[in-house]
Amino acid sequence: MTARILRVDASARVEGSVSRALSARLADRLAVPDGTVTVRDLAADPVPQVDAAWVEANFTPAEDRTDAQRAALAGSDALVAELQAADAIVIGVPIYNFSIPAALKAWIDQIARARLTFRYTENGPEGLLKNKTAWLVVASGGVAVDSPVDFATGYLRHVLGFVGIDDVRIVDASRWGALNDHEQQAVFDDVDGAERRAAA
């Protein structure tokens, strides 16, 4: 079956971004031999912040929405559709000030949609984006993945699980500038082995 990969780039930097370089490489590996990669670049095409009109439209039942409310949710609908169509999601996650970039948070706010990507049941919330794998390519200057001051990785694991994506895998490119050549090569080797890991 052809693998459908959604790659989400969150780095504000287009050139010289470690998370972009590694996420592009990873998405390409996962798409081998004949898969497709859809790129959602949150720097080149920023996702708007949720506003009052969006919230009102989202809380209105779909069958009762006005044309203006449907327009307010059109961008979010497109982002959700990308996720629904993907078999795997690769997210480039630069750690900014101990957490995720604002652009990535805006994307999360747009795709966390009751009745579309999760629902509330008598047993609590249930994620609706099942049978998918997410890969987090986490890059930082000085914050180590899963350290006490890493507020990015754990948050993303939780929010992805909330929408049903429980298989979350990490490519650890944290403290990149402090890694020697051998250690950096080990990260690239980890990415290059992703196809085998995905099939496991």
CSV table of C-alpha atoms in Angstrom, one decimal:
chain,number,residue,atom,x,y,z
A,1,MET,CA,0.0,0.0,0.0
A,2,THR,CA,1.3,3.5,-0.9
A,3,ALA,CA,2.3,5.4,2.2
A,4,ARG,CA,0.9,8.9,2.6
A,5,ILE,CA,3.1,11.1,4.6
A,6,LEU,CA,2.2,14.5,6.0
A,7,ARG,CA,5.3,16.6,6.9
A,8,VAL,CA,4.7,19.6,9.1
A,9,ASP,CA,7.6,22.1,9.4
A,10,ALA,CA,7.4,24.6,12.3
A,11,SER,CA,10.8,26.2,12.2
A,12,ALA,CA,10.8,30.0,11.5
A,13,ARG,CA,14.1,29.4,9.7
A,14,VAL,CA,14.0,28.2,6.1
A,15,GLU,CA,17.8,27.9,5.7
A,16,GLY,CA,20.0,26.2,8.2
A,17,SER,CA,17.2,24.6,10.2
A,18,VAL,CA,18.1,21.2,11.7
A,19,SER,CA,14.5,20.2,12.2
A,20,ARG,CA,13.6,21.0,8.6
A,21,ALA,CA,16.5,19.1,7.2
A,22,LEU,CA,15.9,16.0,9.3
A,23,SER,CA,12.1,16.0,8.9
A,24,ALA,CA,12.5,16.3,5.1
A,25,ARG,CA,14.9,13.4,5.1
A,26,LEU,CA,12.7,11.3,7.4
A,27,ALA,CA,9.5,12.0,5.3
A,28,ASP,CA,11.3,10.9,2.2
A,29,ARG,CA,12.6,7.7,3.8
A,30,LEU,CA,9.1,6.8,5.0
A,31,ALA,CA,7.6,7.4,1.6
A,32,VAL,CA,10.0,4.9,-0.1
A,33,PRO,CA,9.4,3.3,-2.6
A,34,ASP,CA,6.3,4.9,-4.0
A,35,GLY,CA,4.6,6.9,-1.3
A,36,THR,CA,3.6,10.6,-1.3
A,37,VAL,CA,4.7,13.5,0.9
A,38,THR,CA,2.4,16.4,1.6
A,39,VAL,CA,4.2,19.4,3.1
A,40,ARG,CA,2.6,21.8,5.4
A,41,ASP,CA,5.0,24.7,6.0
A,42,LEU,CA,3.9,26.8,8.9
A,43,ALA,CA,6.5,29.5,8.2
A,44,ALA,CA,5.8,29.9,4.5
A,45,ASP,CA,2.0,29.5,5.0
A,46,PRO,CA,1.2,30.5,8.6
A,47,VAL,CA,-2.0,29.1,10.2
A,48,PRO,CA,-4.1,31.8,11.7
A,49,GLN,CA,-4.8,32.0,15.4
A,50,VAL,CA,-8.2,30.8,16.6
A,51,ASP,CA,-10.4,33.8,17.1
A,52,ALA,CA,-14.0,34.5,18.4
A,53,ALA,CA,-15.6,33.9,15.0
A,54,TRP,CA,-13.8,30.5,14.7
A,55,VAL,CA,-14.9,29.4,18.2
A,56,GLU,CA,-18.5,30.4,17.5
A,57,ALA,CA,-18.5,28.5,14.2
A,58,ASN,CA,-16.9,25.4,15.7
A,59,PHE,CA,-19.5,25.3,18.5
A,60,THR,CA,-22.3,25.6,16.0
A,61,PRO,CA,-23.6,22.2,14.7
A,62,ALA,CA,-22.4,21.7,11.1
A,63,GLU,CA,-25.9,21.6,9.7
A,64,ASP,CA,-26.7,25.0,11.3
A,65,ARG,CA,-23.6,26.9,10.2
A,66,THR,CA,-24.0,30.0,8.1
A,67,ASP,CA,-21.9,30.6,5.0
A,68,ALA,CA,-19.7,32.9,7.0
A,69,GLN,CA,-19.2,30.3,9.7
A,70,ARG,CA,-18.3,27.6,7.1
A,71,ALA,CA,-15.8,30.1,5.7
A,72,ALA,CA,-14.3,30.7,9.1
A,73,LEU,CA,-13.6,26.9,9.5
A,74,ALA,CA,-12.5,26.2,5.9
A,75,GLY,CA,-8.8,26.5,6.7
A,76,SER,CA,-9.2,24.2,9.7
A,77,ASP,CA,-11.2,21.7,7.7
A,78,ALA,CA,-8.4,21.5,5.1
A,79,LEU,CA,-5.8,20.9,7.9
A,80,VAL,CA,-7.9,18.2,9.4
A,81,ALA,CA,-8.4,16.6,6.0
A,82,GLU,CA,-4.6,16.4,5.5
A,83,LEU,CA,-4.3,14.6,8.9
A,84,GLN,CA,-7.1,12.2,8.1
A,85,ALA,CA,-5.6,11.3,4.8
A,86,ALA,CA,-2.1,10.6,6.2
A,87,ASP,CA,-0.7,7.3,7.3
A,88,ALA,CA,2.2,8.9,9.1
A,89,ILE,CA,2.9,12.5,10.2
A,90,VAL,CA,6.4,13.9,10.5
A,91,ILE,CA,6.6,17.1,12.6
A,92,GLY,CA,9.7,19.2,12.7
A,93,VAL,CA,9.8,20.5,16.3
A,94,PRO,CA,12.4,23.2,17.1
A,95,ILE,CA,12.3,24.0,20.8
A,96,TYR,CA,11.8,27.7,21.3
A,97,ASN,CA,12.1,28.9,24.9
A,98,PHE,CA,11.5,25.4,26.3
A,99,SER,CA,8.4,24.7,24.3
A,100,ILE,CA,7.0,24.6,20.8
A,101,PRO,CA,6.9,27.5,18.3
A,102,ALA,CA,3.7,29.6,18.3
A,103,ALA,CA,3.1,28.5,14.6
A,104,LEU,CA,2.9,24.9,15.7
A,105,LYS,CA,0.5,25.7,18.6
A,106,ALA,CA,-1.7,27.5,16.1
A,107,TRP,CA,-1.8,24.4,13.9
A,108,ILE,CA,-2.7,22.2,16.9
A,109,ASP,CA,-5.5,24.6,17.9
A,110,GLN,CA,-6.9,24.3,14.3
A,111,ILE,CA,-6.8,20.5,14.1
A,112,ALA,CA,-8.1,19.7,17.6
A,113,ARG,CA,-11.7,19.6,16.6
A,114,ALA,CA,-14.5,18.0,18.7
A,115,ARG,CA,-16.5,15.6,16.5
A,116,LEU,CA,-13.8,15.6,13.8
A,117,THR,CA,-10.5,14.6,15.5
A,118,PHE,CA,-11.8,13.7,19.0
A,119,ARG,CA,-15.1,13.2,20.7
A,120,TYR,CA,-16.4,13.1,24.3
A,121,THR,CA,-18.0,9.8,25.5
A,122,GLU,CA,-19.4,8.6,28.7
A,123,ASN,CA,-15.9,7.1,29.3
A,124,GLY,CA,-14.1,10.3,28.6
A,125,PRO,CA,-12.5,11.8,25.5
A,126,GLU,CA,-11.7,9.5,22.5
A,127,GLY,CA,-9.3,10.4,19.7
A,128,LEU,CA,-10.6,9.8,16.2
A,129,LEU,CA,-7.3,9.8,14.2
A,130,LYS,CA,-6.5,6.2,14.7
A,131,ASN,CA,-4.0,3.8,13.1
A,132,LYS,CA,-1.5,6.5,12.4
A,133,THR,CA,2.1,7.1,13.4
A,134,ALA,CA,3.6,10.4,14.3
A,135,TRP,CA,7.3,11.2,14.2
A,136,LEU,CA,8.6,14.1,16.2
A,137,VAL,CA,11.9,15.5,15.0
A,138,VAL,CA,12.9,17.5,18.0
A,139,ALA,CA,15.8,19.9,17.6
A,140,SER,CA,17.2,22.3,20.2
A,141,GLY,CA,20.2,24.4,21.1
A,142,GLY,CA,20.5,23.4,24.7
A,143,VAL,CA,17.3,21.7,25.9
A,144,ALA,CA,17.6,17.9,26.1
A,145,VAL,CA,14.5,15.8,25.1
A,146,ASP,CA,12.4,14.7,28.1
A,147,SER,CA,14.5,16.8,30.5
A,148,PRO,CA,12.7,18.7,33.2
A,149,VAL,CA,12.7,21.9,31.0
A,150,ASP,CA,11.5,20.2,27.8
A,151,PHE,CA,7.9,21.3,27.7
A,152,ALA,CA,7.6,20.5,24.0
A,153,THR,CA,8.0,16.7,23.6
A,154,GLY,CA,5.6,15.6,26.4
A,155,TYR,CA,3.0,18.1,25.4
A,156,LEU,CA,3.0,16.9,21.8
A,157,ARG,CA,2.8,13.3,22.8
A,158,HIS,CA,-0.2,14.1,24.9
A,159,VAL,CA,-2.1,16.2,22.3
A,160,LEU,CA,-1.4,13.7,19.6
A,161,GLY,CA,-2.7,10.9,21.8
A,162,PHE,CA,-5.7,13.1,22.6
A,163,VAL,CA,-6.7,13.0,18.9
A,164,GLY,CA,-6.0,9.3,18.6
A,165,ILE,CA,-2.4,9.1,17.5
A,166,ASP,CA,-0.9,7.0,20.2
A,167,ASP,CA,2.2,5.7,18.2
A,168,VAL,CA,4.5,8.7,18.7
A,169,ARG,CA,8.2,8.2,17.9
A,170,ILE,CA,11.0,10.6,18.6
A,171,VAL,CA,14.1,11.6,16.5
A,172,ASP,CA,16.3,13.2,19.1
A,173,ALA,CA,18.3,16.1,17.7
A,174,SER,CA,18.4,18.0,20.9
A,175,ARG,CA,21.5,20.0,22.0
A,176,TRP,CA,22.5,19.8,18.3
A,177,GLY,CA,25.3,22.4,18.6
A,178,ALA,CA,26.9,20.4,21.4
A,179,LEU,CA,27.0,17.2,19.5
A,180,ASN,CA,30.2,16.0,17.9
A,181,ASP,CA,30.4,14.8,14.3
A,182,HIS,CA,29.9,11.2,15.4
A,183,GLU,CA,26.9,12.0,17.5
A,184,GLN,CA,25.3,14.1,14.7
A,185,GLN,CA,25.9,11.2,12.3
A,186,ALA,CA,24.1,8.9,14.7
A,187,VAL,CA,21.0,11.1,14.4
A,188,PHE,CA,21.1,10.9,10.6
A,189,ASP,CA,21.5,7.1,10.9
A,190,ASP,CA,18.5,7.0,13.1
A,191,VAL,CA,16.5,8.9,10.5
A,192,ASP,CA,17.8,6.7,7.7
A,193,GLY,CA,16.6,3.6,9.6
A,194,ALA,CA,13.1,4.9,10.0
A,195,GLU,CA,11.7,2.8,7.2
A,196,ARG,CA,12.7,-0.4,9.0
A,197,ARG,CA,11.4,0.9,12.3
A,198,ALA,CA,8.1,1.9,10.7
A,199,ALA,CA,7.6,-1.6,9.4
A,200,ALA,CA,8.3,-3.1,12.8
